[in-house]
mmCIF file of C-alpha atoms in Angstrom:
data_model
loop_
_atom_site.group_PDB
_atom_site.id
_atom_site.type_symbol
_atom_site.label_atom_id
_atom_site.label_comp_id
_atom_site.label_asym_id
_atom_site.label_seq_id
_atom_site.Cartn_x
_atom_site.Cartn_y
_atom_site.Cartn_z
ATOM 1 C CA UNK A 644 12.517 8.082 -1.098
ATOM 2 C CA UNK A 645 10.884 8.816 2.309
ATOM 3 C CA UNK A 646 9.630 6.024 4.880
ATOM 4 C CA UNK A 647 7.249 6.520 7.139
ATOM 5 C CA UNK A 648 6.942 4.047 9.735
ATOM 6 C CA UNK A 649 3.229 4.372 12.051
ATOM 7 C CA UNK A 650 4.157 4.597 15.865
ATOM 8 C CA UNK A 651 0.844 4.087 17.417
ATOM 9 C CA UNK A 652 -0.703 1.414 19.820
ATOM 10 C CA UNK A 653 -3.403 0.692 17.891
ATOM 11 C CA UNK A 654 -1.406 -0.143 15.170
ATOM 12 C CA UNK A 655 0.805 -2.377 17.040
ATOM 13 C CA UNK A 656 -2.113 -3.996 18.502
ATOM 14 C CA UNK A 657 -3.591 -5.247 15.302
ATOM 15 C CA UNK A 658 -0.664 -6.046 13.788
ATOM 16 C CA UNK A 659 0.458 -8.504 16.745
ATOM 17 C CA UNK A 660 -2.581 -10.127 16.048
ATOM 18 C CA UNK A 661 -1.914 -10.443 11.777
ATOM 19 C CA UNK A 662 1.583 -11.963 12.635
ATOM 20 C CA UNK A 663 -0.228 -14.596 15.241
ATOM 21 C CA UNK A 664 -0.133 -17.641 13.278
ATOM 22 C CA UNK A 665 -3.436 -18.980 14.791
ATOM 23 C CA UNK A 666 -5.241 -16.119 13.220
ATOM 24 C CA UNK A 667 -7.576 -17.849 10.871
ATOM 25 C CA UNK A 668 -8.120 -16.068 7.549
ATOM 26 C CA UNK A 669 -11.726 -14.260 8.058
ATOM 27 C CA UNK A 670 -9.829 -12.790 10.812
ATOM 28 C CA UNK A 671 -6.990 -11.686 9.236
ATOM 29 C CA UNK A 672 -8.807 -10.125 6.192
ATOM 30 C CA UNK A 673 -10.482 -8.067 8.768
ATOM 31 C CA UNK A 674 -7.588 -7.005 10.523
ATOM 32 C CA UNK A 675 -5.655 -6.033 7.398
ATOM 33 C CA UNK A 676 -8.646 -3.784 6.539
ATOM 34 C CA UNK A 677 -8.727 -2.053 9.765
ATOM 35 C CA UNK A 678 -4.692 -1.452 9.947
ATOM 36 C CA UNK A 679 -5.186 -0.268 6.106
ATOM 37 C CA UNK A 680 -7.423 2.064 7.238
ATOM 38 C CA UNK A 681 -5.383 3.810 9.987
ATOM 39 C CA UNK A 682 -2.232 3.560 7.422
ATOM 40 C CA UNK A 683 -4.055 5.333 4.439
ATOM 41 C CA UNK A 684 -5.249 7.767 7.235
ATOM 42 C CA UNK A 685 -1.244 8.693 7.867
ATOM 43 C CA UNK A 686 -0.530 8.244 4.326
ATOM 44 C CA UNK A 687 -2.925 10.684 2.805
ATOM 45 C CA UNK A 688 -1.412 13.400 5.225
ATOM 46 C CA UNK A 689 -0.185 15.065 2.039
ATOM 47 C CA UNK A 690 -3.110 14.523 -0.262
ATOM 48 C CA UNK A 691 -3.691 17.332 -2.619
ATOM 49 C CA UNK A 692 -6.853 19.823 -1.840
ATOM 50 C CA UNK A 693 -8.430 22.757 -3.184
ATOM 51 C CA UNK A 694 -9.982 25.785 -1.412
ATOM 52 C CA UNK A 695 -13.881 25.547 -1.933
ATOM 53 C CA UNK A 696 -16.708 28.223 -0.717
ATOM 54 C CA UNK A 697 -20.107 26.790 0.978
ATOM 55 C CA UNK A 698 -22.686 27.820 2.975
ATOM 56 C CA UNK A 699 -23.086 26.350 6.175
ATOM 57 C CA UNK A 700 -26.566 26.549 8.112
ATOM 58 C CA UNK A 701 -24.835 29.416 9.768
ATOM 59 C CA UNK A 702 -23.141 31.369 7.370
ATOM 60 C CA UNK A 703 -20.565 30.882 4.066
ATOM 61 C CA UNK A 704 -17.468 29.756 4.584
ATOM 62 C CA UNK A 705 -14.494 28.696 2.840
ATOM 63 C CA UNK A 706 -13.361 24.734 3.380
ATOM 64 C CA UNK A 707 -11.369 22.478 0.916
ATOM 65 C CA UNK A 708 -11.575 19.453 -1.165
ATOM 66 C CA UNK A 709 -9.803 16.839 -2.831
ATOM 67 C CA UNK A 710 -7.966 18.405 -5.966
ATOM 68 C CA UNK A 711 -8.433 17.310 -9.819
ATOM 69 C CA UNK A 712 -7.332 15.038 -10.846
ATOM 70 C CA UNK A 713 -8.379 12.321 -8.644
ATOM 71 C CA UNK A 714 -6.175 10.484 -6.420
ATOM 72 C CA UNK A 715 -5.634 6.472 -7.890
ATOM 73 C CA UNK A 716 -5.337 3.859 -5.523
ATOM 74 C CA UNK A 717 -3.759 0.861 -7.393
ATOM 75 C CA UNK A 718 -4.091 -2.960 -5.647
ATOM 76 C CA UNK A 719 -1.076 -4.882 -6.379
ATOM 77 C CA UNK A 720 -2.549 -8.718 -6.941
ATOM 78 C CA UNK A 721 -3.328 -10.697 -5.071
ATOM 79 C CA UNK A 722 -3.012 -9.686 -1.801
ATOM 80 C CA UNK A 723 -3.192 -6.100 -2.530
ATOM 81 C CA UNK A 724 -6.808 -6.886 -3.140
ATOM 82 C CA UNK A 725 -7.201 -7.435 0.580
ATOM 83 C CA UNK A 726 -6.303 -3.628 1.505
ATOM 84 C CA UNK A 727 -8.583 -2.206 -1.173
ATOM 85 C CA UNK A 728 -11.428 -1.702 0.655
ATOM 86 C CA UNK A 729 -10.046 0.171 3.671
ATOM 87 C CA UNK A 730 -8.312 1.874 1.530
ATOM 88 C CA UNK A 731 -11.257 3.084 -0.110
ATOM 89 C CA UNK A 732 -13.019 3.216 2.826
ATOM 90 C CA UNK A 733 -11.037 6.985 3.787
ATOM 91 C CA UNK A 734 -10.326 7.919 -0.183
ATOM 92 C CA UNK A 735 -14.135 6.827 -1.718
ATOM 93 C CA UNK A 736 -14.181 9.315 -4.525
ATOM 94 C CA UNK A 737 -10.616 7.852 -5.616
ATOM 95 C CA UNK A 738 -10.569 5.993 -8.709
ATOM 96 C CA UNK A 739 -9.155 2.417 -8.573
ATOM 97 C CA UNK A 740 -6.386 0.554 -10.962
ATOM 98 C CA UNK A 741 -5.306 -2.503 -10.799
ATOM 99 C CA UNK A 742 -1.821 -3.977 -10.986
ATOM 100 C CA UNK A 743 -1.072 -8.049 -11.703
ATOM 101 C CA UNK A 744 2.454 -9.013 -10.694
ATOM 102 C CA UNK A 745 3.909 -12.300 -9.537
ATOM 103 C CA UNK A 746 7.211 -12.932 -8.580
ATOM 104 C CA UNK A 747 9.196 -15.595 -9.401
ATOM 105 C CA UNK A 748 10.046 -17.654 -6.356
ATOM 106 C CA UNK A 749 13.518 -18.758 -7.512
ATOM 107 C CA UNK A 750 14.846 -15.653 -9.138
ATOM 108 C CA UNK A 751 12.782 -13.306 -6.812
ATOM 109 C CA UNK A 752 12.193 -11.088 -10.073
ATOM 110 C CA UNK A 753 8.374 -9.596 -10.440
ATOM 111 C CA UNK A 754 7.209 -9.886 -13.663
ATOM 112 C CA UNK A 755 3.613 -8.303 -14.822
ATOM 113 C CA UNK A 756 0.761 -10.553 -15.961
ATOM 114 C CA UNK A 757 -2.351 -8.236 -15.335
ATOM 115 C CA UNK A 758 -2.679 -4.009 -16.260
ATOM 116 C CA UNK A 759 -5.819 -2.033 -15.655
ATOM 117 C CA UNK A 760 -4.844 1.538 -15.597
ATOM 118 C CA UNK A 761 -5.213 4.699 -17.314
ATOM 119 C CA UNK A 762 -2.594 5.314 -20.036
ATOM 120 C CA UNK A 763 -2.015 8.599 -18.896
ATOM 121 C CA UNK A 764 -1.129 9.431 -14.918
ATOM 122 C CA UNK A 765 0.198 12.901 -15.582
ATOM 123 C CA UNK A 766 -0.378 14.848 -12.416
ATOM 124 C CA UNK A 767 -1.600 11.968 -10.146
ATOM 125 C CA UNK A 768 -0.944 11.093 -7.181
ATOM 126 C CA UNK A 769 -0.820 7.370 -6.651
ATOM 127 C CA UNK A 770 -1.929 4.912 -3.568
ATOM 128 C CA UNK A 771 -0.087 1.764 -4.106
ATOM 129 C CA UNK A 772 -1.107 -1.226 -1.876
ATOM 130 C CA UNK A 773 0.997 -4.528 -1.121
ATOM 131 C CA UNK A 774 1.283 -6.044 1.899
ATOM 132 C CA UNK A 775 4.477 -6.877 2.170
ATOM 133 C CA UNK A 776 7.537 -4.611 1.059
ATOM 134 C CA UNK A 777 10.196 -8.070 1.246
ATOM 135 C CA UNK A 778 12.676 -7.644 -1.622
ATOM 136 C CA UNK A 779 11.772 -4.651 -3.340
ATOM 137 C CA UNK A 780 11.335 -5.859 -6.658
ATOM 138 C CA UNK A 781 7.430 -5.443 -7.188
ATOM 139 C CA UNK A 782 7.110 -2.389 -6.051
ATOM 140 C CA UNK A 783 10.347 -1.117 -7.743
ATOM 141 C CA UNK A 784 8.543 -2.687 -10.959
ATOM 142 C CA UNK A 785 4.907 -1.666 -10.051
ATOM 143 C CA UNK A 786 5.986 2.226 -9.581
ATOM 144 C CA UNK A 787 8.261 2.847 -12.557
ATOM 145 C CA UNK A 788 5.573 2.041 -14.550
ATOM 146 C CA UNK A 789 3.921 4.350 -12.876
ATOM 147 C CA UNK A 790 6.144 7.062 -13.373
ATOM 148 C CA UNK A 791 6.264 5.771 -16.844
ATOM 149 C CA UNK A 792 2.885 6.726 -17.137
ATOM 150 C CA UNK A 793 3.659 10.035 -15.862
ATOM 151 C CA UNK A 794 2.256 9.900 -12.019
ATOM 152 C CA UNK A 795 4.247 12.341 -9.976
ATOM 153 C CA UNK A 796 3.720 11.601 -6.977
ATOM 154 C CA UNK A 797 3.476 8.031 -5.371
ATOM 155 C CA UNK A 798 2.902 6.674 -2.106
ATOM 156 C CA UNK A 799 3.363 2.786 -1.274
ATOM 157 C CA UNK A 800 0.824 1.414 1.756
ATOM 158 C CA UNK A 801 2.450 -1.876 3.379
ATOM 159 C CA UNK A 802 1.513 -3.463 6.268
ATOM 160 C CA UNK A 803 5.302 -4.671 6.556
ATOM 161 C CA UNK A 804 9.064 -3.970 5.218
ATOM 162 C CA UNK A 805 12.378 -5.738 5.528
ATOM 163 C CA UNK A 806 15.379 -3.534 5.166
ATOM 164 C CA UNK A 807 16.540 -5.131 2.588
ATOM 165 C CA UNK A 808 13.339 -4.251 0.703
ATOM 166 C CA UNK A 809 13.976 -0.717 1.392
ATOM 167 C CA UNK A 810 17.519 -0.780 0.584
ATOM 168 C CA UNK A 811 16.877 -1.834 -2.728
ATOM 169 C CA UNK A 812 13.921 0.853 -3.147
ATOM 170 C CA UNK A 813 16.013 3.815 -2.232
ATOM 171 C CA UNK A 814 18.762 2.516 -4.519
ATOM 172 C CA UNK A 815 16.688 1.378 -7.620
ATOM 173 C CA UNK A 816 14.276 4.281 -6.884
ATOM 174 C CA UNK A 817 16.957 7.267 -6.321
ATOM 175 C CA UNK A 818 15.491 10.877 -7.250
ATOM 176 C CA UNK A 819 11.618 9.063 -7.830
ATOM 177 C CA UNK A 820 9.299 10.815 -5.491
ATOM 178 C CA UNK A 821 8.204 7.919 -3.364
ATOM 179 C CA UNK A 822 6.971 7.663 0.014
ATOM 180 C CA UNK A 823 6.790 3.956 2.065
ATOM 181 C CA UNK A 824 4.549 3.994 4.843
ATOM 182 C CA UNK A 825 4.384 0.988 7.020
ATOM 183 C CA UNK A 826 3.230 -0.920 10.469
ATOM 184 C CA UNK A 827 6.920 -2.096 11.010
ATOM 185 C CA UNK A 828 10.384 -2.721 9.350
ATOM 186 C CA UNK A 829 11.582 -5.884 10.269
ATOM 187 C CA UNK A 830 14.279 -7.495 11.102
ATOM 188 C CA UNK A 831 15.799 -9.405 8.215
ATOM 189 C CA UNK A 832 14.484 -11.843 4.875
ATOM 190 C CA UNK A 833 15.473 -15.214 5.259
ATOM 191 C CA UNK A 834 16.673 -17.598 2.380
ATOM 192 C CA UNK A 835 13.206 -17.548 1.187
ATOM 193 C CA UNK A 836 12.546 -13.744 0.803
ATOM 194 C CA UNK A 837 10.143 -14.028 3.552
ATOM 195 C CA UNK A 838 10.002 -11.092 6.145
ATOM 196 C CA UNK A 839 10.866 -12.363 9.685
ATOM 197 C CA UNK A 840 9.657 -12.467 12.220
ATOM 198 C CA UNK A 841 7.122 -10.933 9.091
ATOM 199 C CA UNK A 842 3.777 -12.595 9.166
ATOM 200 C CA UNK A 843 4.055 -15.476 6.298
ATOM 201 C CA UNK A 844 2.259 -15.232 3.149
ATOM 202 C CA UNK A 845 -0.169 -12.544 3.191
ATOM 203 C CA UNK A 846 -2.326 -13.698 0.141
ATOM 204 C CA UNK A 847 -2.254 -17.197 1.243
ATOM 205 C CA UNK A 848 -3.273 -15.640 4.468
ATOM 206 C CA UNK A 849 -5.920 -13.971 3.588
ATOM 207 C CA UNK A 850 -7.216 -15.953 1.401
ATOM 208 C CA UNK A 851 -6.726 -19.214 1.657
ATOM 209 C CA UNK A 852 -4.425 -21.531 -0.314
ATOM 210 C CA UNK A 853 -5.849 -23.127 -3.962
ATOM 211 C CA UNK A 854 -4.797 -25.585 -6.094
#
């Protein structure tokens, strides 16, 4: 497993602002889109292309474009939702699968409630988004099925990580081809499995709290 951690100032910037816990929720929605964006545009450094010819208004040339099979960019919900669209936003001709998992707040185990994706990911490479990598076990869960479905190649988009979180990645994912790419690893979970100094919840965050 590789991590990839974005050193830039924009970056930074934004995300100072997401931890802020005045930040009301419009504004933190639109923050996690633009920091999604700038994240995807590191994260799709390795995205597969094809050599295509065209003519320009000048003369033919040869250029490239995205490979076959599409790229999938998979929302982990809830809060996954929230970095869809600038996700998207650099990937549009991606195709889009969707990924229900909640974790259980006294166990800390994910568990899978909701599955929209196609049976068969054999040669894919895979966008996985969810905000927050804390204790591993979603996205441990989310990408071996996955690679159960045959993707090959999967990256992981997360506005945070804890160590720990990565810890148990590179030891429950050992020999997967996985990539992390993040705003920031943190400095420790608490008792809660919360990041810290993290940001809090992102769905509730972005969203709102119901119920």
């Amino acid at each position: 497993m590789r991590i990839h951690v974005v050193d830039h100032p924009l970056v930074a910037h934004k995300l100072t602002t997401l931890r802020d816990e005045r930040t009301d929720s419009p504004t933190f929605r639109r923050l996690a889109d633009e920091l999604v964006t700038l994240l995807a545009y590191e994260a799709t450094r390795d995205v597969r292309v094809e050599q295509v010819g065209i003519t320009t208004p000048v003369t033919a040339t040869t250029g490239v474009q995205l490979s076959r099979p599409r790229p999938l960019v998979v929302p982990i919900i809830r809060a996954g939702l929230g970095m869809l669209e600038g996700m998207v936003r650099l990937l549009p001709t991606a195709e889009v699968g969707f990924l229900g998992m909640i974790r259980d707040e006294h166990t800390l185990q994910a568990s899978t409630y909701a599955n929209r994706m196609p049976d068969d990911l054999s040669g894919r490479q895979v966008y996985v988004l969810d905000p927050m990598l804390a204790t591993g076990g979603t996205l441990v869960a989310a990408i071996k099925e996955l690679i159960r479905r045959g993707a090959d190649d999967v990256t992981a988009l997360c506005l945070l990580a804890a160590p720990e979180g990565v810890a148990v990645m590179e030891r429950d994912l050992a020999g997967t081809p996985v990539t992390v790419v993040t705003a920031s690893v943190d400095e420790r979970l608490n008792e809660q499995g919360f990041i810290v100094p993290g940001l809090g919840d992102a769905g509730d965050r972005m969203y709102g709290t119901a119920g």
